Amino acid sequence: HEHVWAGPPEDSAMENIVTEKKAEESHRQDSADLLVFILLLTLTILTIWLFKHRRFRFLHETGLAMIYGLLVGVVLRYAIHVPSDMNNITLSCNVNASPATLLVNVSGKFYEYTLKGEISGSEVNDIQDNEMLRKVTFDPEVFFNILLPPIIFHAGYSLKRRHFFRNLGSILAYAFVGTVVSCFIIGLLMYGCVMLMKQIGHLGGDFFFTDCLFFGSIVSATDPVTVLAIFNELQVDADLYALLFGESVLNDAVAVVLSSSIIAYQPEGDNTHTFEAMAMLKSFGIFLGVFSGSFALGVATGLFSLTPFHVTKFTKLRDFPLLETALFFLMSWSTFLLAEACGFTGVVAVLFCGMTQAHYTFNNLSPESQERTKQLFELLNFLAENFIFSYMGLTLFTFKNHVFNPIFIVGAFLAVFLGRAANIYPLSFLLNLGRKHKISPNFQHMMMFAGLRGAMTFALSIRDTATYARQMMFSTTLLVVFFTVWICGGGTTQMLSCQKIRVGVDTDQENFVSVFGLSTKQESAWFFRIWYNFDHNYLKPLLTHSGPPLTATFPACCGPLARCLTSPQAYENEEQLKDSDSDLILNDSDITLTYGDITVSTDATGAHTSGMPVGRVAVNSDEALDRELAFGDHELVIRGTRLVLPMDDSEPPLPLDSRRHRHKNETMS
């Protein structure tokens, strides 16, 4: 509380001492609450180390974090009680609303009080325990503004380009069409469940169809972090990994915009929950507008962040890696806050900002900053994700307004299962009609099984728990997340064995073989191949220090403009690479493959000539795209467009992987 008017000096001095003591006690309590979460994370990390050491895969770190959170929640709820403070006095006051700020006149002294929330009549006597539990309950905005941005940005920044773009069409179908279908299937089934509850008298408040659709949108956001971690450890088929990862990254963004569009549904008239075609079209327009606006803002800020890193000729920012990394971090985080402040969705904006910066800005960073930014966001993602899952377990016991309804819970589990099935199987059938590499039935079953719910579902559900319907959704969402993470996540290894999905796939070897044309051409989205040619020849040289100089790709008449726009470092990189023993130069129309004194070149028609009789090597722009994306995943691309493979036997011995690559290169030659 805050004094507005003071009494006699003696009373004021005594009151100041009491206030300071209370502030000190509150500070100690806050420190103890934060210490609880730090200890939770520490215990989780130590147990993860034990599991990795013993090669246990039946429980992921997120599941562990939830278990530890549950245990701490039980202790806080039932084992710790704060002594009652006899100074608390409850007086009745008849007002029509709950003011956010209240001024109280106590014997001529005015005090200011702020609203903390509603409590039930039965809990008035336990106000001290409520205060302690409220201390460990975070503001939902903390999740959206602090914990979610690094998780979403890391997903875009660490994207595996090759397999993602090779399956781009399928990923977009699952993420957009599949999420919308899942939302409406779950919403319709839950509305039927609510009607049943109303008929038998098990509904304790209002629950409208828009509430059911909102529930469908938030539980359609998948987060298979457990499954993907096991896939990565076991080296599961890269295309299956790309389909699951790509869908989860994009459908989080779709679910956020979809839920906000459903909230914006406002029919005309007194009843705001009836169906109206115009209101539905307006919500659909809001969905498209918010998503496209967030996408444009994310890409624009990602490109804008290039400015201080691109003009190194003037700023020399690369000479100070710490400042470079700090600026990169702040500009990335500000994208999320800027989108939210402008009325767009920060999740969508920061996701595409991360993709843009990984593709362009990353090439302009110094080597030290490249390593630092990758490690920084990986660390923030790990801590934020485990913190959220720990808090989920804690919330099951510390949240004071849970509404658990058995009928609603059973209906939700059934609806989530059917909604996931309606997403995967029909879309896979339609996609296979146009795919060269079909999505096999065992892949479809695995994707169905791997539809875990996680951080995004929890963050969306806890953001608003003011009404009876939202409280029931939140309580049920917690149970859905627990079940999918523990049961589905824990059964991933057994499911892989049951579906006979290959593991131990050497992605490095696959990439090397496809790069040098020793396997069938991998399929890629046709739109992306068109975009690649434009990006490779014009955007990357213009925005980064990688790529061919614009003087080589612009028409001759634009020579002065090309020289003005080309970074001086691009010329330096080109000169350095001319002295290498072996260059793989990827241009759009004329690609040259050089091995020492042997040169094999191709023109736009695919015809090739060679300086010496060698095995025929055919290189075209489609294969060049696969090659650049393949090496891009494993950081073997040097300055974006050239791959240098040393052929001099006098060099020091290479690691095992590099020797394997060299052996295949010499065999092909």
XYZ file of C-alpha atoms in Angstrom, residues 30-608:
579
model
C 10.022 -13.658 -3.678
C 13.631 -14.838 -3.583
C 12.557 -18.160 -2.060
C 9.897 -18.619 -4.771
C 12.421 -18.028 -7.549
C 14.851 -20.355 -5.801
C 12.227 -23.110 -6.011
C 12.181 -22.841 -9.810
C 15.974 -22.677 -10.040
C 16.223 -25.846 -7.946
C 13.605 -27.497 -10.164
C 15.664 -26.738 -13.276
C 18.879 -27.856 -11.562
C 17.315 -31.147 -10.492
C 15.933 -31.663 -14.003
C 19.352 -31.093 -15.612
C 21.090 -33.492 -13.213
C 18.485 -36.173 -13.896
C 18.802 -35.594 -17.658
C 22.542 -36.211 -17.336
C 21.833 -39.468 -15.469
C 19.319 -40.581 -18.103
C 21.699 -39.803 -20.959
C 24.526 -41.590 -19.156
C 22.335 -44.679 -18.665
C 20.717 -44.281 -22.103
C 17.174 -44.170 -20.730
C 14.700 -43.006 -23.397
C 11.349 -43.763 -21.780
C 11.035 -40.260 -20.299
C 12.161 -36.950 -21.802
C 13.476 -33.973 -19.846
C 10.175 -32.114 -20.261
C 8.329 -35.013 -18.663
C 10.838 -34.991 -15.824
C 10.371 -31.262 -15.334
C 6.605 -31.762 -15.033
C 7.023 -34.545 -12.461
C 9.298 -32.395 -10.308
C 6.857 -29.495 -10.665
C 4.004 -31.747 -9.503
C 5.942 -32.826 -6.423
C 6.791 -29.240 -5.444
C 3.171 -28.206 -6.085
C 1.915 -30.901 -3.686
C 4.319 -29.671 -0.991
C 3.346 -26.007 -1.442
C -0.370 -26.780 -1.448
C -0.706 -29.273 1.378
C 2.501 -29.320 3.479
C 3.280 -25.621 3.998
C 0.925 -23.282 5.818
C 1.664 -19.648 6.587
C 0.736 -18.495 10.129
C -2.415 -16.448 10.166
C -2.029 -12.691 10.424
C -4.549 -11.313 12.920
C -4.325 -7.858 11.378
C -6.341 -8.971 8.344
C -9.859 -7.554 8.671
C -12.695 -8.347 6.261
C -15.338 -5.648 5.851
C -18.334 -5.650 3.537
C -18.693 -2.951 0.908
C -21.413 -2.878 -1.739
C -20.040 -1.890 -5.160
C -21.234 -2.802 -8.651
C -17.793 -3.623 -10.095
C -14.287 -4.620 -9.053
C -12.092 -1.498 -9.323
C -8.475 -2.054 -10.279
C -7.334 0.473 -7.642
C -9.066 1.169 -4.338
C -8.477 4.157 -1.996
C -9.352 3.389 1.618
C -9.855 6.058 4.304
C -8.696 4.710 7.685
C -9.164 7.304 10.440
C -8.249 10.146 8.126
C -5.353 8.319 6.461
C -5.722 7.285 2.852
C -4.276 3.999 1.548
C -4.143 2.668 -1.984
C -4.851 -1.013 -2.699
C -4.629 -2.850 -6.014
C -6.801 -5.741 -7.222
C -5.108 -9.160 -7.105
C -8.007 -11.393 -8.073
C -11.200 -13.030 -6.921
C -11.299 -15.677 -4.183
C -14.215 -17.875 -3.173
C -16.069 -17.320 0.114
C -14.742 -20.566 1.577
C -11.137 -19.386 1.182
C -11.427 -16.084 3.024
C -9.951 -17.561 6.198
C -7.003 -19.043 4.255
C -5.950 -15.738 2.759
C -2.323 -16.183 3.855
C -2.014 -19.555 2.116
C -3.671 -18.040 -0.954
C -1.101 -15.256 -0.913
C 1.775 -17.757 -0.830
C 0.334 -19.755 -3.743
C -0.310 -16.538 -5.637
C 3.361 -15.637 -5.240
C 4.410 -18.710 -7.235
C 1.772 -17.999 -9.903
C 3.244 -15.960 -12.740
C 1.475 -13.368 -14.814
C 0.497 -15.069 -18.115
C 2.151 -12.211 -19.980
C 5.498 -13.470 -18.619
C 5.072 -16.563 -20.788
C 4.196 -14.624 -23.915
C 6.695 -11.785 -23.632
C 9.669 -13.485 -21.975
C 9.578 -17.297 -22.252
C 7.949 -17.913 -25.648
C 10.069 -15.615 -27.889
C 13.382 -17.516 -27.469
C 11.614 -20.878 -28.006
C 9.934 -19.750 -31.232
C 12.970 -17.836 -32.511
C 15.241 -20.845 -31.943
C 12.851 -23.001 -33.979
C 13.218 -20.667 -36.969
C 16.913 -19.931 -36.473
C 17.929 -23.608 -36.249
C 15.749 -24.781 -39.144
C 17.225 -27.552 -41.316
C 16.716 -25.992 -44.726
C 17.281 -28.936 -47.025
C 14.631 -31.353 -45.762
C 12.261 -28.558 -44.769
C 12.089 -27.071 -48.268
C 12.077 -30.504 -49.872
C 8.782 -31.169 -48.048
C 7.543 -27.582 -48.009
C 4.207 -28.274 -49.718
C 3.314 -31.092 -47.344
C 4.399 -29.092 -44.277
C 2.234 -26.117 -45.293
C -0.750 -28.415 -45.866
C -0.431 -30.033 -42.435
C 0.231 -26.722 -40.677
C -2.521 -24.608 -42.271
C -5.268 -26.892 -43.606
C -4.666 -29.593 -41.004
C -4.739 -27.195 -38.048
C -7.984 -25.562 -39.218
C -9.609 -28.971 -39.826
C -8.465 -30.187 -36.403
C -9.792 -27.031 -34.738
C -13.300 -27.426 -36.195
C -13.462 -31.188 -35.612
C -12.497 -30.742 -31.949
C -14.825 -27.740 -31.586
C -17.851 -29.603 -32.974
C -17.227 -32.700 -30.855
C -16.736 -30.628 -27.698
C -19.929 -28.682 -28.408
C -21.809 -31.970 -28.506
C -20.146 -32.913 -25.219
C -21.175 -29.570 -23.657
C -24.769 -30.072 -24.818
C -24.754 -33.503 -23.152
C -23.424 -31.973 -19.920
C -26.166 -29.341 -20.060
C -28.882 -31.957 -20.495
C -27.789 -34.002 -17.470
C -27.119 -30.962 -15.292
C -23.305 -31.185 -15.114
C -22.631 -27.701 -16.514
C -21.987 -25.049 -13.867
C -21.798 -21.974 -16.111
C -22.005 -20.600 -19.649
C -20.184 -22.538 -22.366
C -20.795 -21.400 -25.944
C -19.844 -22.807 -29.338
C -17.186 -20.111 -29.744
C -15.628 -21.363 -26.499
C -15.518 -24.889 -27.972
C -13.846 -23.578 -31.125
C -11.337 -21.664 -29.006
C -10.539 -24.878 -27.135
C -10.110 -26.644 -30.484
C -7.660 -23.984 -31.672
C -5.417 -24.088 -28.593
C -5.182 -27.896 -28.388
C -4.435 -28.107 -32.130
C -0.991 -26.574 -31.480
C 1.408 -29.532 -31.413
C 4.790 -29.517 -29.666
C 6.507 -32.902 -30.219
C 9.724 -31.801 -28.485
C 10.043 -35.189 -26.771
C 9.603 -37.155 -29.998
C 11.951 -34.915 -31.990
C 14.677 -35.216 -29.347
C 14.472 -39.025 -29.575
C 14.384 -38.842 -33.394
C 17.548 -36.755 -33.351
C 19.309 -39.102 -30.932
C 18.350 -42.257 -32.862
C 18.953 -40.597 -36.287
C 15.483 -41.379 -37.612
C 14.636 -40.815 -41.292
C 15.264 -37.125 -42.075
C 12.051 -36.628 -44.064
C 9.887 -37.857 -41.178
C 11.785 -35.523 -38.841
C 11.291 -32.605 -41.243
C 7.549 -33.245 -41.592
C 6.997 -33.342 -37.820
C 9.307 -30.440 -37.021
C 8.025 -28.227 -39.838
C 4.399 -28.884 -38.943
C 4.949 -28.137 -35.252
C 6.841 -24.910 -35.987
C 4.216 -23.489 -38.328
C 1.054 -24.795 -36.684
C 1.974 -23.062 -33.415
C 1.852 -19.815 -35.347
C -1.413 -20.800 -37.056
C -3.018 -21.806 -33.746
C -2.161 -18.458 -32.134
C -3.690 -16.442 -34.981
C -6.673 -18.807 -35.234
C -7.480 -18.469 -31.522
C -7.294 -14.667 -31.705
C -9.593 -14.710 -34.764
C -12.170 -16.803 -32.885
C -12.061 -14.353 -29.965
C -12.653 -11.529 -32.489
C -15.862 -13.223 -33.745
C -18.612 -10.678 -32.979
C -22.065 -11.088 -34.642
C -24.420 -8.133 -34.684
C -27.302 -8.047 -32.229
C -27.736 -8.887 -28.581
C -26.589 -12.526 -28.762
C -22.879 -12.505 -29.519
C -22.644 -16.306 -29.804
C -25.062 -17.033 -32.675
C -23.807 -18.044 -36.124
C -23.607 -15.250 -38.660
C -21.992 -15.571 -42.090
C -20.682 -12.005 -42.220
C -19.124 -12.233 -38.772
C -17.467 -15.504 -39.743
C -16.076 -13.972 -42.944
C -14.824 -11.015 -40.899
C -13.004 -13.386 -38.530
C -11.508 -15.193 -41.522
C -10.326 -11.844 -42.876
C -8.781 -11.024 -39.496
C -6.988 -14.382 -39.581
C -5.499 -13.687 -43.020
C -4.698 -10.073 -42.189
C -3.013 -10.779 -38.860
C -1.025 -13.725 -40.196
C 0.142 -11.970 -43.366
C 0.890 -8.765 -41.434
C 2.890 -10.677 -38.819
C 4.733 -12.568 -41.556
C 5.611 -9.341 -43.384
C 6.706 -7.622 -40.174
C 8.914 -10.565 -39.186
C 10.613 -10.714 -42.570
C 10.976 -6.920 -42.705
C 12.601 -6.696 -39.271
C 14.818 -9.648 -40.152
C 16.009 -7.795 -43.255
C 16.272 -4.490 -41.384
C 18.532 -6.147 -38.826
C 20.972 -6.781 -41.700
C 21.837 -3.090 -41.884
C 24.354 -2.786 -39.022
C 25.924 -6.142 -39.919
C 26.131 -5.545 -43.680
C 27.876 -2.183 -43.811
C 30.942 -3.420 -41.971
C 33.069 -1.268 -44.260
C 31.838 1.718 -42.257
C 30.945 0.329 -38.814
C 33.556 -2.445 -38.332
C 31.028 -4.101 -35.994
C 32.605 -7.468 -36.742
C 35.661 -6.351 -34.773
C 33.570 -6.442 -31.577
C 31.842 -9.860 -31.420
C 30.296 -9.191 -28.003
C 28.557 -6.031 -29.223
C 27.583 -7.795 -32.443
C 25.952 -10.671 -30.551
C 24.179 -8.324 -28.129
C 22.750 -6.239 -30.976
C 21.614 -9.367 -32.833
C 19.881 -10.669 -29.688
C 18.076 -7.402 -28.910
C 16.881 -6.865 -32.479
C 15.557 -10.422 -32.604
C 13.626 -10.087 -29.349
C 12.276 -6.642 -30.271
C 10.561 -8.208 -33.299
C 8.189 -10.084 -31.001
C 7.366 -7.021 -28.892
C 6.972 -4.786 -31.959
C 4.451 -7.186 -33.507
C 2.432 -7.391 -30.276
C 2.490 -3.606 -29.891
C 1.234 -3.173 -33.481
C -1.677 -5.580 -32.960
C -0.115 -8.485 -34.847
C 1.039 -11.848 -33.489
C 4.562 -11.910 -32.089
C 4.869 -15.687 -32.435
C 4.468 -15.526 -36.231
C 6.707 -12.461 -36.553
C 9.605 -13.830 -34.479
C 9.408 -17.227 -36.233
C 9.872 -15.741 -39.698
C 12.382 -13.226 -38.364
C 14.457 -16.184 -37.165
C 14.227 -17.873 -40.567
C 15.220 -14.656 -42.335
C 18.161 -13.998 -40.042
C 19.386 -17.588 -40.355
C 19.354 -17.231 -44.148
C 20.807 -13.733 -44.493
C 22.077 -12.092 -41.299
C 23.972 -15.189 -40.153
C 26.284 -14.884 -43.181
C 27.236 -11.333 -42.199
C 28.193 -12.170 -38.624
C 31.766 -12.763 -37.584
C 32.682 -16.431 -36.926
C 32.697 -15.790 -33.169
C 29.219 -14.243 -33.274
C 27.861 -17.051 -35.436
C 28.854 -19.577 -32.799
C 27.718 -17.372 -29.928
C 24.231 -16.711 -31.323
C 23.598 -20.389 -31.987
C 24.671 -21.374 -28.489
C 22.836 -18.457 -26.858
C 19.446 -19.226 -28.378
C 19.887 -22.954 -27.861
C 20.511 -22.301 -24.150
C 17.574 -19.902 -23.822
C 15.299 -22.386 -25.600
C 16.365 -25.200 -23.269
C 15.868 -23.169 -20.081
C 12.575 -21.566 -21.142
C 11.056 -24.840 -22.293
C 11.975 -26.727 -19.128
C 10.824 -23.815 -16.967
C 7.401 -23.877 -18.648
C 7.012 -27.638 -18.206
C 8.072 -27.373 -14.542
C 5.515 -24.634 -14.047
C 2.836 -26.824 -15.645
C 3.333 -29.442 -12.948
C 3.344 -26.783 -10.244
C 0.152 -25.166 -11.547
C -1.866 -28.372 -11.233
C -1.838 -27.830 -7.448
C -1.190 -24.098 -6.989
C -3.902 -22.775 -9.361
C -6.928 -21.983 -7.172
C -9.771 -22.093 -9.723
C -9.496 -25.515 -11.375
C -12.692 -26.984 -12.843
C -12.350 -30.725 -13.484
C -15.378 -32.256 -15.201
C -15.038 -35.996 -16.024
C -17.387 -35.824 -19.031
C -15.570 -32.846 -20.517
C -12.172 -34.466 -19.907
C -13.129 -37.777 -21.580
C -14.710 -35.890 -24.466
C -11.572 -33.747 -24.859
C -9.267 -36.775 -25.106
C -11.548 -38.398 -27.701
C -11.856 -35.134 -29.674
C -8.079 -34.533 -29.661
C -7.490 -38.057 -30.996
C -10.103 -37.751 -33.757
C -8.973 -34.221 -34.656
C -5.389 -35.409 -35.100
C -6.549 -38.342 -37.229
C -8.655 -36.010 -39.418
C -5.541 -33.881 -39.902
C -3.007 -36.599 -40.798
C -4.711 -39.382 -42.764
C -6.940 -37.519 -45.307
C -4.256 -34.915 -46.013
C -1.571 -37.586 -46.433
C -3.767 -39.388 -48.965
C -4.266 -36.179 -50.968
C -0.589 -35.193 -50.742
C 0.560 -38.621 -51.930
C -1.360 -38.087 -55.168
C 1.209 -35.453 -56.160
C 4.360 -36.557 -54.299
C 7.137 -38.545 -55.937
C 8.301 -39.825 -52.545
C 5.108 -40.979 -50.834
C 4.354 -40.510 -47.154
C 4.189 -44.168 -46.178
C 1.487 -45.545 -43.830
C 4.011 -46.159 -41.051
C 5.129 -42.500 -41.303
C 1.477 -41.439 -41.044
C 0.915 -43.612 -37.956
C 4.038 -42.155 -36.357
C 2.904 -38.581 -37.092
C -0.491 -39.389 -35.619
C 1.146 -40.765 -32.467
C 3.602 -37.866 -32.182
C 0.978 -35.104 -31.942
C 2.032 -34.037 -28.448
C 0.759 -30.863 -26.832
C 3.153 -28.610 -24.961
C 4.297 -25.072 -24.199
C 2.148 -23.216 -26.740
C -1.077 -25.007 -25.735
C -0.382 -24.250 -22.066
C 0.499 -20.590 -22.701
C -2.681 -20.016 -24.746
C -4.900 -21.679 -22.154
C -3.471 -19.843 -19.112
C -3.648 -16.432 -20.756
C -7.323 -16.013 -19.795
C -8.867 -17.976 -16.900
C -11.500 -15.444 -15.839
C -14.672 -17.354 -16.812
C -16.029 -20.777 -15.910
C -15.508 -22.040 -19.473
C -11.877 -20.875 -19.622
C -11.115 -22.409 -16.228
C -12.489 -25.772 -17.360
C -10.456 -25.538 -20.597
C -7.280 -24.755 -18.667
C -7.692 -27.675 -16.249
C -8.442 -30.109 -19.086
C -5.555 -28.776 -21.191
C -3.120 -29.554 -18.367
C -4.267 -33.186 -18.324
C -3.987 -33.447 -22.123
C -0.417 -32.109 -22.018
C 0.553 -34.483 -19.188
C -0.868 -37.517 -20.986
C 0.677 -36.793 -24.381
C 4.131 -35.957 -22.971
C 4.303 -38.907 -20.581
C 2.488 -41.631 -22.552
C 3.017 -40.684 -26.201
C 6.464 -39.194 -25.634
C 7.566 -42.103 -23.480
C 6.347 -44.644 -26.026
C 8.194 -43.151 -29.003
C 10.939 -45.796 -29.123
C 8.418 -48.634 -28.937
C 6.294 -47.008 -31.642
C 9.315 -46.724 -33.960
C 10.019 -50.432 -33.495
C 6.370 -51.340 -34.008
C 6.151 -49.359 -37.260
C 9.555 -50.673 -38.455
C 10.844 -47.152 -39.162
C 14.561 -47.159 -39.902
C 16.917 -45.560 -37.418
C 20.648 -44.893 -37.472
C 20.417 -43.086 -40.817
C 23.745 -41.407 -41.641
C 22.497 -38.010 -42.789
C 26.018 -36.840 -43.608
C 26.537 -39.752 -45.983
C 23.122 -39.279 -47.589
C 23.837 -35.589 -48.149
C 27.245 -36.314 -49.681
C 25.819 -38.909 -52.075
C 22.996 -36.651 -53.223
C 25.365 -33.699 -53.665
C 27.506 -35.470 -56.238
C 24.614 -36.954 -58.179
C 25.084 -40.537 -57.022
C 21.449 -40.954 -55.985
C 18.067 -40.076 -57.443
C 17.172 -36.396 -57.477
C 15.375 -35.408 -54.288
C 12.050 -33.719 -54.683
C 11.676 -30.110 -53.680
C 8.874 -27.601 -53.808
C 8.764 -26.124 -57.325
C 7.995 -22.678 -55.978
C 11.085 -22.783 -53.822
C 13.282 -23.731 -56.805
C 12.084 -20.639 -58.659
C 12.677 -18.536 -55.570
C 16.127 -20.069 -55.054
C 17.411 -18.901 -58.435
C 16.328 -15.324 -57.749
C 17.597 -15.374 -54.162
C 20.939 -16.982 -55.036
C 21.774 -14.615 -57.872
C 20.424 -11.303 -56.577
C 19.203 -11.157 -52.958
C 22.033 -12.966 -51.192
C 24.794 -10.993 -52.998
C 22.867 -7.774 -52.280
C 22.085 -8.431 -48.598
C 25.055 -10.507 -47.467
C 28.761 -11.006 -48.093
C 28.112 -14.414 -49.663
C 26.977 -15.386 -53.121
C 28.394 -14.474 -56.519
C 29.217 -10.768 -56.975
C 26.389 -8.815 -58.578
C 28.793 -7.869 -61.347
C 28.614 -11.519 -62.434
C 24.803 -11.837 -62.318
C 23.551 -8.392 -63.382
C 23.338 -7.532 -67.110
C 26.378 -5.760 -68.537
C 24.461 -2.489 -68.825
C 23.993 -2.461 -65.046
C 27.718 -2.800 -64.308
C 28.143 0.493 -62.367
C 25.078 -0.246 -60.221
C 26.293 -3.813 -59.574
C 29.735 -2.584 -58.484
C 28.096 -0.047 -56.160
C 25.830 -2.630 -54.500
C 28.332 -5.462 -54.188
C 30.043 -5.706 -50.829
C 33.854 -5.314 -50.970
C 34.110 -8.438 -48.844
C 32.375 -10.438 -51.573
C 35.281 -9.622 -53.920
C 37.766 -10.552 -51.189
C 36.049 -13.893 -50.678
C 36.105 -14.520 -54.425
C 39.854 -13.813 -54.637
C 40.589 -16.102 -51.704
C 38.670 -18.951 -53.288
C 40.420 -18.660 -56.657
C 43.613 -20.007 -55.091
C 41.920 -23.107 -53.637
C 42.734 -26.584 -54.941
C 39.111 -27.409 -55.681
C 36.030 -25.217 -56.165
C 32.414 -26.103 -56.622
C 30.860 -22.945 -58.044
C 27.063 -22.861 -58.063
C 25.709 -20.402 -60.622
C 22.279 -20.365 -62.223
C 23.191 -20.896 -65.876
C 26.886 -21.737 -66.031
C 28.278 -24.034 -63.338
C 31.889 -25.122 -63.252
C 33.280 -28.048 -61.284
C 37.064 -27.830 -60.917
C 39.499 -30.479 -59.633
C 43.036 -29.105 -59.797
C 43.745 -28.981 -63.569
C 40.517 -30.778 -64.516
C 37.521 -28.605 -65.301
C 34.008 -29.796 -66.114
C 31.542 -27.050 -67.000
C 27.896 -26.977 -68.022
C 25.822 -24.364 -69.727
C 22.133 -23.681 -69.314
C 21.212 -26.561 -71.606
C 23.057 -29.126 -69.509
C 25.820 -29.790 -72.076
C 29.276 -30.021 -70.560
